[in-house]
Coordinates of C-alpha atoms in Angstrom, one line a residue:
M1 CA 99.6 109.9 86.7
K2 CA 100.0 112.5 84.0
A3 CA 101.6 112.0 80.6
T4 CA 105.3 112.8 80.3
S5 CA 106.2 111.4 76.8
R6 CA 104.7 110.0 73.7
I7 CA 105.5 106.8 71.8
T8 CA 104.8 106.7 68.1
G9 CA 105.4 104.3 65.4
R10 CA 105.5 100.5 65.2
K11 CA 106.8 98.8 68.3
T12 CA 106.9 95.2 69.6
G13 CA 105.4 94.3 72.9
A14 CA 108.9 93.3 74.0
W15 CA 110.2 96.8 73.3
L16 CA 107.4 98.3 75.3
I17 CA 108.1 95.9 78.2
R18 CA 111.8 97.0 78.2
H19 CA 110.8 100.6 78.0
A20 CA 108.5 100.3 81.0
L21 CA 111.0 98.4 83.1
E22 CA 113.7 101.0 82.4
Q23 CA 111.5 103.7 83.9
L24 CA 111.2 101.8 87.2
P25 CA 113.8 101.1 89.9
I26 CA 114.7 97.7 88.4
R27 CA 118.2 96.8 87.5
H28 CA 118.0 93.0 87.3
T29 CA 115.5 90.5 86.0
F30 CA 115.5 86.7 86.7
G31 CA 114.1 83.9 84.7
I32 CA 114.7 81.4 81.9
P33 CA 113.9 82.2 78.3
G34 CA 111.4 80.1 76.4
V35 CA 109.4 80.3 73.1
H36 CA 106.9 82.7 74.7
N37 CA 109.3 85.3 75.9
T38 CA 112.5 85.1 73.8
E39 CA 111.7 88.5 72.2
A40 CA 111.6 90.1 75.7
Y41 CA 115.0 88.6 76.5
D42 CA 116.4 89.9 73.2
E43 CA 115.2 93.4 74.1
L44 CA 116.6 93.2 77.6
S45 CA 120.0 92.3 76.2
R46 CA 120.0 95.7 74.6
S47 CA 119.2 97.6 77.8
T48 CA 121.9 99.7 79.3
R49 CA 120.0 99.9 82.6
I50 CA 118.8 96.3 83.2
Q51 CA 120.8 93.1 83.4
P52 CA 118.8 90.0 82.7
L53 CA 120.0 87.0 84.6
L54 CA 119.6 83.3 83.8
V55 CA 118.8 81.2 86.8
T56 CA 118.9 77.4 87.1
H57 CA 115.3 77.3 88.3
E58 CA 112.5 79.9 88.4
C59 CA 112.0 79.2 92.1
G60 CA 115.5 80.4 92.8
G61 CA 114.8 83.4 90.6
A62 CA 111.8 84.3 92.6
F63 CA 113.7 84.0 95.9
A64 CA 116.5 86.2 94.5
A65 CA 113.9 88.8 93.4
D66 CA 112.3 88.7 96.8
A67 CA 115.6 89.4 98.5
I68 CA 116.3 92.4 96.2
S69 CA 113.1 94.0 97.3
R70 CA 113.8 93.4 101.0
V71 CA 117.4 94.7 100.8
Q72 CA 116.6 97.8 98.7
G73 CA 113.4 99.3 100.1
D74 CA 112.5 102.8 98.9
G75 CA 110.6 101.3 96.0
G76 CA 113.3 99.0 94.7
I77 CA 111.6 95.9 93.4
G78 CA 112.7 92.4 92.3
C79 CA 111.5 91.4 88.9
L80 CA 110.9 88.0 87.1
V81 CA 110.6 87.5 83.4
I82 CA 109.4 84.0 82.9
V83 CA 107.6 81.6 80.6
P84 CA 103.9 80.8 81.2
A85 CA 102.7 77.8 83.0
A86 CA 105.8 75.9 84.0
G87 CA 107.7 79.1 84.7
V88 CA 104.9 80.4 86.9
T89 CA 104.4 77.1 88.8
H90 CA 108.2 76.8 89.4
A91 CA 108.3 80.4 90.7
A92 CA 105.1 80.0 92.8
S93 CA 107.0 79.2 96.0
G94 CA 108.9 82.5 95.8
I95 CA 105.8 84.4 94.8
G96 CA 103.9 82.9 97.7
E97 CA 106.7 83.8 100.1
A98 CA 106.7 87.4 99.0
F99 CA 102.9 87.5 99.3
L100 CA 102.7 86.3 102.9
A101 CA 105.8 88.3 103.9
G102 CA 104.5 91.6 102.4
V103 CA 107.4 92.0 99.9
P104 CA 106.9 93.7 96.5
M105 CA 107.7 91.7 93.4
L106 CA 106.9 92.3 89.7
V107 CA 106.3 89.1 87.7
I108 CA 106.1 89.3 83.9
A109 CA 105.3 86.2 81.9
G110 CA 104.7 85.4 78.3
G111 CA 101.3 84.0 77.4
I112 CA 99.8 81.8 74.7
R113 CA 99.1 83.3 71.4
T114 CA 95.8 85.2 71.0
D115 CA 96.0 85.7 67.2
V116 CA 95.3 82.0 66.3
P117 CA 92.0 80.1 66.7
F118 CA 93.6 77.0 68.2
G119 CA 93.1 75.6 71.7
Y120 CA 95.4 73.3 73.7
Q121 CA 98.4 75.4 73.0
L122 CA 101.7 74.8 74.7
H123 CA 101.6 76.1 78.3
E124 CA 97.9 76.8 78.1
I125 CA 96.6 77.2 81.7
D126 CA 94.7 80.0 83.5
M127 CA 97.6 81.6 85.3
H128 CA 95.5 84.3 86.8
T129 CA 93.2 81.9 88.7
L130 CA 96.4 80.0 89.8
L131 CA 97.9 83.2 91.2
A132 CA 94.8 84.9 92.5
G133 CA 95.5 83.7 96.1
M134 CA 99.2 84.8 96.1
T135 CA 99.3 88.1 94.3
K136 CA 97.8 91.6 94.9
G137 CA 96.6 91.8 91.3
T138 CA 97.1 90.3 87.8
W139 CA 96.9 91.8 84.3
R140 CA 96.3 90.1 81.0
I141 CA 97.5 92.2 78.1
R142 CA 95.5 92.2 74.9
E143 CA 96.9 95.2 72.9
H144 CA 100.3 96.8 72.7
R145 CA 99.1 100.1 74.0
E146 CA 98.1 98.5 77.3
I147 CA 101.6 97.2 78.2
V148 CA 103.3 100.3 79.7
P149 CA 100.3 101.5 81.7
A150 CA 99.6 98.0 83.0
I151 CA 103.2 97.5 84.2
F152 CA 103.2 100.9 85.9
E153 CA 99.9 100.1 87.6
A154 CA 101.2 96.8 88.7
Y155 CA 104.3 98.3 90.1
A156 CA 102.3 101.0 92.0
L157 CA 100.0 98.3 93.5
A158 CA 103.0 96.1 94.4
T159 CA 104.7 98.9 96.4
S160 CA 101.6 100.6 98.0
G161 CA 99.9 99.8 101.2
R162 CA 101.0 96.3 102.4
P163 CA 103.4 95.4 99.6
G164 CA 103.2 92.2 97.6
P165 CA 103.7 90.5 94.3
V166 CA 101.9 91.3 91.1
F167 CA 101.6 89.5 87.8
V168 CA 101.4 90.7 84.1
E169 CA 100.8 88.3 81.2
V170 CA 101.9 89.4 77.8
P171 CA 100.8 87.0 75.0
A172 CA 103.6 85.7 72.8
N173 CA 102.2 87.3 69.6
V174 CA 101.9 90.8 71.3
M175 CA 105.5 90.4 72.6
L176 CA 106.9 89.3 69.2
F177 CA 105.0 91.3 66.6
Q178 CA 104.9 95.1 66.0
D179 CA 101.8 97.2 66.1
E180 CA 101.3 100.9 65.6
V181 CA 101.5 102.7 68.9
E182 CA 100.3 106.3 69.2
A183 CA 100.0 107.0 72.9
A184 CA 100.8 109.4 75.6
L185 CA 102.6 107.4 78.3
P186 CA 102.0 108.0 81.9
A187 CA 104.8 109.0 84.2
A188 CA 106.4 106.2 86.1
P189 CA 104.6 105.9 89.5
L190 CA 106.2 107.5 92.5
I191 CA 106.5 105.8 95.8
T192 CA 104.4 107.5 98.5
P193 CA 104.2 106.5 102.2
G194 CA 101.2 104.6 103.4
P195 CA 98.4 106.1 105.5
A196 CA 99.3 108.4 108.3
A197 CA 97.9 107.7 111.8
D198 CA 94.8 109.4 113.1
G199 CA 95.7 112.0 115.7
D200 CA 93.1 110.8 118.2
H201 CA 94.5 107.2 117.8
I202 CA 98.0 108.5 118.5
R203 CA 96.8 110.3 121.7
Q204 CA 95.0 107.2 122.9
A205 CA 98.0 105.1 122.3
A206 CA 100.2 107.5 124.2
D207 CA 97.7 107.5 127.1
V208 CA 97.9 103.7 127.3
L209 CA 101.7 103.5 127.1
A210 CA 102.4 106.4 129.4
A211 CA 100.2 104.9 132.1
A212 CA 101.8 101.5 131.9
V213 CA 104.1 100.2 134.7
R214 CA 105.7 97.5 132.6
P215 CA 105.3 98.4 128.9
A216 CA 107.0 96.4 126.1
I217 CA 107.4 96.5 122.4
F218 CA 106.9 93.9 119.7
A219 CA 108.3 94.9 116.2
G220 CA 107.9 93.2 112.9
W221 CA 109.2 93.8 109.3
G222 CA 106.7 96.6 109.0
A223 CA 108.8 98.7 111.4
V224 CA 112.1 98.0 109.5
D225 CA 112.4 101.6 108.2
A226 CA 111.3 103.3 111.3
G227 CA 114.1 102.2 113.6
E228 CA 115.1 105.6 115.0
A229 CA 111.7 106.4 116.3
L230 CA 111.2 102.9 117.5
A231 CA 114.4 103.0 119.5
A232 CA 113.6 106.4 120.9
I233 CA 110.2 105.2 122.1
A234 CA 111.7 102.1 123.7
E235 CA 114.2 104.3 125.5
L236 CA 111.6 106.8 126.6
L237 CA 109.4 104.1 128.0
G238 CA 112.2 101.9 129.3
A239 CA 110.5 99.1 127.4
P240 CA 112.1 95.8 126.3
V241 CA 111.9 95.1 122.6
A242 CA 111.2 91.7 121.0
T243 CA 111.0 91.2 117.2
T244 CA 109.4 88.8 114.8
L245 CA 111.7 86.4 112.8
Q246 CA 111.2 88.4 109.6
G247 CA 111.6 91.7 111.6
M248 CA 114.9 90.9 113.3
S249 CA 116.5 93.8 111.6
A250 CA 113.8 96.2 112.7
F251 CA 115.6 96.7 116.0
P252 CA 119.4 96.4 116.5
G253 CA 120.4 93.3 118.4
N254 CA 123.2 95.2 120.2
H255 CA 120.8 97.8 121.7
P256 CA 120.6 97.2 125.5
L257 CA 116.8 97.0 125.3
H258 CA 116.8 94.3 122.6
A259 CA 115.5 91.1 124.2
G260 CA 115.2 88.6 121.4
M261 CA 112.9 87.0 118.8
G262 CA 109.4 86.5 120.2
F263 CA 108.5 86.6 123.8
S264 CA 106.7 83.3 124.5
K265 CA 108.1 80.1 126.1
A266 CA 109.8 79.5 122.8
A267 CA 111.8 82.7 123.1
V268 CA 115.3 83.1 124.7
P269 CA 115.3 83.7 128.5
A270 CA 116.1 87.4 128.0
A271 CA 112.9 87.9 126.1
E272 CA 110.7 85.6 128.1
N273 CA 111.8 87.2 131.4
A274 CA 111.7 90.8 130.2
F275 CA 108.1 90.3 129.0
Q276 CA 106.9 88.6 132.2
G277 CA 104.0 90.5 133.7
I278 CA 103.9 93.3 131.1
D279 CA 100.8 95.5 131.4
A280 CA 100.9 97.2 128.0
L281 CA 102.3 96.2 124.6
L282 CA 103.1 98.3 121.6
A283 CA 103.1 96.0 118.5
V284 CA 104.3 97.6 115.3
G285 CA 104.3 96.0 111.8
T286 CA 103.5 92.5 112.9
R287 CA 100.6 90.2 112.3
F288 CA 101.2 88.1 115.4
A289 CA 101.8 85.1 113.2
E290 CA 102.6 81.6 114.3
I291 CA 106.4 81.6 114.4
P292 CA 107.2 84.8 116.3
T293 CA 104.4 84.0 118.8
G294 CA 105.7 80.5 119.5
S295 CA 102.6 78.9 118.0
F296 CA 100.4 81.6 119.5
G297 CA 101.8 81.0 123.0
V298 CA 102.3 84.6 123.9
D299 CA 100.5 86.4 126.7
V300 CA 99.3 89.6 125.2
P301 CA 98.0 92.2 127.7
D302 CA 94.6 93.9 127.4
D303 CA 96.3 97.2 126.8
L304 CA 97.6 96.4 123.3
V305 CA 98.4 99.2 121.0
H306 CA 98.7 97.7 117.5
I307 CA 100.0 99.6 114.5
D308 CA 100.0 98.0 111.1
I309 CA 99.6 99.2 107.5
D310 CA 97.2 96.4 106.8
P311 CA 93.9 97.1 108.6
D312 CA 92.9 93.4 108.2
V313 CA 95.7 92.5 110.6
L314 CA 94.3 94.5 113.5
N315 CA 92.3 92.6 116.0
R316 CA 92.7 89.4 114.0
N317 CA 94.6 87.2 116.6
Y318 CA 94.6 89.5 119.6
P319 CA 92.2 92.3 120.4
A320 CA 93.7 95.8 120.6
R321 CA 92.9 98.5 123.0
V322 CA 94.0 101.0 120.3
A323 CA 94.2 99.7 116.7
I324 CA 96.0 102.1 114.3
P325 CA 95.9 101.3 110.5
A326 CA 99.0 103.3 109.5
D327 CA 102.4 103.2 108.0
A328 CA 104.9 102.7 110.8
R329 CA 107.2 105.3 109.2
L330 CA 104.6 107.9 109.9
A331 CA 102.9 106.6 113.0
L332 CA 106.0 106.0 115.1
P333 CA 107.4 109.5 114.8
A334 CA 104.0 110.9 115.6
L335 CA 103.7 108.6 118.7
L336 CA 107.2 109.6 119.8
A337 CA 106.3 113.3 119.6
E338 CA 103.2 112.7 121.6
L339 CA 105.0 110.7 124.3
R340 CA 107.7 113.3 124.6
G341 CA 105.0 115.8 125.6
R342 CA 104.1 113.6 128.6
N343 CA 107.3 114.4 130.5
L344 CA 107.9 110.7 131.2
D345 CA 110.7 109.6 133.4
A346 CA 111.4 105.8 133.0
R347 CA 115.2 105.9 133.7
T348 CA 114.9 103.6 136.7
R349 CA 112.7 101.1 134.8
R350 CA 115.0 101.3 131.8
Q351 CA 118.1 100.6 133.8
A352 CA 116.4 97.6 135.5
V353 CA 115.2 96.2 132.2
E354 CA 118.6 96.6 130.5
T355 CA 120.4 95.0 133.4
Q356 CA 118.1 92.0 133.4
I357 CA 118.4 91.6 129.6
A358 CA 122.2 91.8 129.7
R359 CA 122.4 89.2 132.5
D360 CA 120.1 86.8 130.8
K361 CA 121.8 87.1 127.4
K362 CA 125.2 86.5 128.9
A363 CA 124.0 83.4 130.8
Y364 CA 122.3 82.0 127.7
R365 CA 125.3 82.5 125.6
E366 CA 127.6 81.0 128.2
S367 CA 125.3 77.9 128.3
W368 CA 126.0 77.4 124.6
Y369 CA 129.7 77.9 125.0
A370 CA 129.8 75.4 127.8
H371 CA 128.0 72.8 125.7
R372 CA 130.2 69.9 124.5
G373 CA 129.1 67.9 121.5
K374 CA 130.5 66.6 118.3
G375 CA 131.3 69.0 115.5
V376 CA 131.1 72.8 115.4
N377 CA 129.4 74.6 118.2
P378 CA 126.9 77.0 116.6
V379 CA 127.6 80.0 118.9
R380 CA 131.3 79.8 118.3
L381 CA 130.7 79.9 114.5
F382 CA 128.2 82.8 114.7
D383 CA 130.5 84.8 116.9
A384 CA 133.5 84.2 114.7
V385 CA 131.6 85.3 111.6
R386 CA 130.1 88.3 113.4
S387 CA 133.5 89.5 114.6
V388 CA 134.8 89.9 111.0
L389 CA 131.7 91.2 109.2
S390 CA 130.7 94.8 109.0
D391 CA 127.6 96.0 110.8
D392 CA 125.8 96.5 107.4
A393 CA 126.7 93.0 106.1
I394 CA 123.6 91.1 104.9
V395 CA 122.8 87.6 106.2
T396 CA 120.2 85.3 104.6
V397 CA 118.9 82.2 106.3
D398 CA 116.5 79.4 105.2
D399 CA 113.8 77.3 106.9
G400 CA 115.2 74.8 109.4
N401 CA 117.0 74.3 112.6
H402 CA 119.8 76.7 111.6
T403 CA 117.1 79.5 111.3
F404 CA 116.2 79.4 115.0
L405 CA 119.9 79.0 116.0
A406 CA 120.5 82.3 114.1
A407 CA 117.4 83.9 115.6
E408 CA 118.8 83.2 119.1
L409 CA 122.5 83.6 118.6
W410 CA 123.1 85.9 115.6
E411 CA 123.3 89.7 116.4
V412 CA 121.7 91.8 113.8
R413 CA 122.9 95.4 113.8
A414 CA 121.4 97.3 110.9
P415 CA 118.0 97.6 109.1
R416 CA 117.3 95.2 106.2
T417 CA 120.4 93.1 106.9
F418 CA 118.7 89.9 108.1
I419 CA 116.6 88.2 105.4
S420 CA 114.5 85.2 106.2
P421 CA 111.5 83.3 104.9
S422 CA 108.8 83.6 107.4
D423 CA 105.0 82.8 107.2
F424 CA 105.3 80.9 103.9
N425 CA 108.4 79.3 105.5
C426 CA 109.7 77.8 102.3
M427 CA 112.9 75.7 102.2
G428 CA 115.5 76.7 99.5
Y429 CA 115.3 80.4 100.1
A430 CA 118.7 81.3 101.5
V431 CA 121.1 80.7 98.6
P432 CA 119.3 82.5 95.8
A433 CA 118.3 85.3 98.3
A434 CA 122.0 85.8 99.0
V435 CA 122.7 86.0 95.3
G436 CA 119.9 88.6 94.8
A437 CA 121.2 90.7 97.8
K438 CA 124.7 90.7 96.5
L439 CA 123.7 91.8 93.0
V440 CA 122.1 95.0 94.3
R441 CA 124.6 95.5 97.1
P442 CA 127.9 94.5 95.4
A443 CA 130.1 96.4 97.8
T444 CA 128.4 94.8 100.9
Q445 CA 129.4 91.5 102.4
V446 CA 126.7 88.9 102.0
V447 CA 126.7 85.5 103.8
S448 CA 124.1 82.8 104.1
F449 CA 123.5 80.3 106.9
V450 CA 121.6 77.4 105.4
G451 CA 120.8 73.8 106.4
D452 CA 122.1 71.0 104.1
G453 CA 118.5 69.9 103.2
A454 CA 117.6 73.4 102.1
F455 CA 120.9 73.9 100.3
L456 CA 120.3 70.8 98.2
M457 CA 117.0 72.4 96.9
T458 CA 118.5 75.5 95.4
G459 CA 122.3 75.3 95.8
M460 CA 122.7 75.2 92.0
E461 CA 122.0 78.9 92.0
L462 CA 125.6 79.3 93.0
L463 CA 126.2 78.8 89.3
T464 CA 124.2 82.0 88.8
A465 CA 126.4 83.7 91.4
A466 CA 129.6 82.5 89.8
T467 CA 128.4 83.6 86.4
A468 CA 127.5 87.1 87.7
G469 CA 130.6 87.4 89.9
A470 CA 128.6 87.6 93.1
G471 CA 130.9 86.6 95.9
V472 CA 128.5 85.2 98.5
V473 CA 129.5 82.9 101.3
C474 CA 127.2 80.0 102.1
F475 CA 127.8 78.4 105.5
V476 CA 126.1 75.0 105.0
F477 CA 125.2 73.4 108.3
S478 CA 125.8 69.8 107.4
D479 CA 124.4 67.0 109.6
G480 CA 122.9 64.8 106.9
E481 CA 119.3 65.3 108.2
L482 CA 116.3 67.6 108.0
S483 CA 117.1 68.3 111.6
Q484 CA 114.3 70.6 112.6
I485 CA 111.8 67.8 111.8
S486 CA 114.0 64.8 112.6
Q487 CA 114.5 66.2 116.1
G488 CA 110.7 66.5 116.4
Q489 CA 110.4 62.8 115.4
E490 CA 112.8 61.5 118.0
V491 CA 110.6 61.5 121.1
P492 CA 107.1 60.8 119.8
Y493 CA 108.0 58.4 117.0
N494 CA 111.4 57.0 118.0
R495 CA 112.3 56.9 114.3
K496 CA 113.3 59.2 111.6
T497 CA 111.1 58.8 108.6
C498 CA 112.2 60.6 105.4
T499 CA 114.3 63.1 107.3
V500 CA 117.7 61.5 106.8
L501 CA 119.4 62.7 103.6
G502 CA 121.1 60.6 101.0
K503 CA 124.8 60.8 100.7
Y504 CA 126.1 64.0 99.1
R505 CA 129.4 65.8 98.6
L506 CA 129.4 69.6 98.9
D507 CA 132.9 69.8 97.5
G508 CA 131.6 68.2 94.3
L509 CA 128.7 70.6 94.1
A510 CA 131.0 73.6 94.7
A511 CA 133.3 72.4 91.9
A512 CA 130.4 71.9 89.6
T513 CA 129.1 75.4 90.0
G514 CA 132.5 77.3 90.0
A515 CA 132.4 78.0 93.8
D516 CA 135.2 77.7 96.2
Y517 CA 135.0 75.1 98.9
V518 CA 136.0 75.4 102.6
A519 CA 135.6 72.8 105.2
I520 CA 135.1 73.5 108.9
P521 CA 135.0 70.1 110.6
D522 CA 135.4 71.3 114.2
D523 CA 135.8 74.4 116.5
V524 CA 139.5 74.6 116.0
S525 CA 139.0 75.1 112.2
I526 CA 136.5 78.0 112.6
A527 CA 138.7 81.0 112.5
A528 CA 140.9 79.9 109.6
G529 CA 137.9 78.7 107.6
V530 CA 135.9 81.9 108.0
T531 CA 138.9 84.0 107.0
R532 CA 139.6 82.0 103.9
A533 CA 135.9 82.0 102.9
L534 CA 135.6 85.8 103.1
E535 CA 138.8 86.4 101.4
S536 CA 137.7 84.2 98.5
A537 CA 134.3 85.8 98.3
A538 CA 136.0 89.3 98.1
T539 CA 137.4 88.2 94.7
G540 CA 133.9 87.8 93.3
R541 CA 133.8 84.0 93.7
P542 CA 131.0 82.3 95.6
V543 CA 132.0 80.0 98.4
V544 CA 130.5 76.9 100.0
V545 CA 131.6 76.4 103.6
D546 CA 130.9 72.8 104.8
V547 CA 130.2 73.2 108.5
A548 CA 130.0 69.9 110.5
I549 CA 127.4 71.5 112.8
D550 CA 126.6 70.2 116.2
Y551 CA 122.8 70.2 116.6
S552 CA 122.8 68.2 119.9
K553 CA 121.8 71.2 122.0
R554 CA 118.2 72.2 121.3
T555 CA 117.1 75.8 120.7
R556 CA 114.7 77.4 123.1
F557 CA 112.4 77.8 120.1
T558 CA 112.2 74.0 119.5
Q559 CA 111.7 73.2 123.1
G560 CA 109.1 75.9 123.6
I561 CA 107.1 75.1 120.6
V562 CA 106.8 71.4 121.6
K563 CA 105.6 72.3 125.0
T564 CA 103.1 74.9 123.7
V565 CA 101.6 72.7 121.0
A566 CA 101.6 69.5 123.2
G567 CA 99.9 71.5 125.9
R568 CA 96.9 71.9 123.7
F569 CA 96.4 68.2 123.1
S570 CA 93.5 66.5 125.0
T571 CA 94.4 64.2 127.9
R572 CA 93.5 61.3 125.8
E573 CA 95.8 62.2 122.9
K574 CA 98.6 63.0 125.3
I575 CA 98.3 59.5 126.8
R576 CA 98.3 58.0 123.3
F577 CA 101.4 59.9 122.2
V578 CA 103.3 59.2 125.4
G579 CA 102.3 55.5 125.4
R580 CA 103.5 55.1 121.8
A581 CA 106.8 56.8 122.5
V582 CA 107.4 54.6 125.6
T583 CA 106.5 51.4 123.7
R584 CA 108.8 52.3 120.8
K585 CA 111.6 53.2 123.1
F586 CA 111.7 49.6 124.3
T587 CA 110.6 47.7 121.3
G588 CA 112.3 49.8 118.5

């Protein structure tokens, strides 16, 4: 980085923080002011480029910042400005989510004073050791002149290679007091693509895929910005495409080769059937983590071509015939060009695959429509919402039963429009993520599907939405339980321990935060409820939609995971679990 300007004169650390952030693609910060960072907030209040936002909890702020990074791409990054210690520990869940998901985030915290000799200061903990396992790097500022270069270095690290969160600590005295600064400032870092693929690797990958009789593709979040090349490769090979949960918007759900999320026994029939007997697999931007593999229940062929920007991912869970450490945005176009030179003709195979996928998707959806339970049928709600949302509308989900209903029944149509917690799998993500997404995409419709247990964790961030005029719609799937776990307790335990929620009133929470409230108690109420909610949100008001969801039909994911995990138990343990379940069934 070469110098582009000079700063001279006496400046506070807070002024330098603001100056640095204004040079970066940051338009919002999230956090709560405290004695260690009030000067930074005063400076941010003067900014014409950055809007500091007060959240109700730093965890919600971190989830909102995470969503900003996911929605924007192209170097856009979510930013936290928080107090030390308590602010950091509160935000840690969001930081950890970003770390495991490969999402950039810039975290700036105040620090204890370094100009006094006293120990046991307020908030005095080693934040760098605390965050070492969930950030790409941390910086502890000692002098004013270090601030701008450190923030620029942190941003560059956060957005390079496999992205992730970074942390910068600025002591309260450095933030508050002035010092003489005479420095040439580096230019704000530019975003550059990750590593390109080696030409020999690309040719080897093309050899494997071109020779395959039944090739398939598995795409994760790392392929989200390479959709055109990914679709062209799928069409050229006649290959079905499955995605990870996080990567659902890496490939459009309305493409005829889209099979579903995952391809194990925990996947929908379209994906499980389309991937039966595959002899080659192109995996792009995925780590083969637990959720999308159905608890590692996938059958991966020997002829695996694995492309990922993180070389540590390659050969970790499944050995690759061709392992390519590269940015998918560069590797996939190169692979497409190489495959096009092979004069492939997969039209017959493609037609057969598309026909099978369409048939299986139709049958699975019809099975959901035919289900009769109590309350709102999930597929009817999803289809009603999808029918009135634009293709580029953003959907956020949380961790819970609703997540896998969405994975199986919601049709994603555009990149970066399905935002979900994944490997960190933290409850409470969806509502603040929706707020963050709406702030950076104010003209775009933003809705959230969230379980009632997850909503109770961070639903107060609707106050942040109301204050900022962010008209998000939160469809709260209300059943009074932590249903993903309570369903798992029913058979082996015959009891629901700590998974039944206390009594709550969503209309009261909506009123308390300035949100509108809509109730959808049954299927008949769906159309009118959805229309009213979206109309209200269009005025800039957040909306809570109380959906009396019917969870009586199990997702394929839930059924498949249980079978896969139980299948690994020893015979002795299986007998013990079955015996206990039978005994409790009759004795209570």
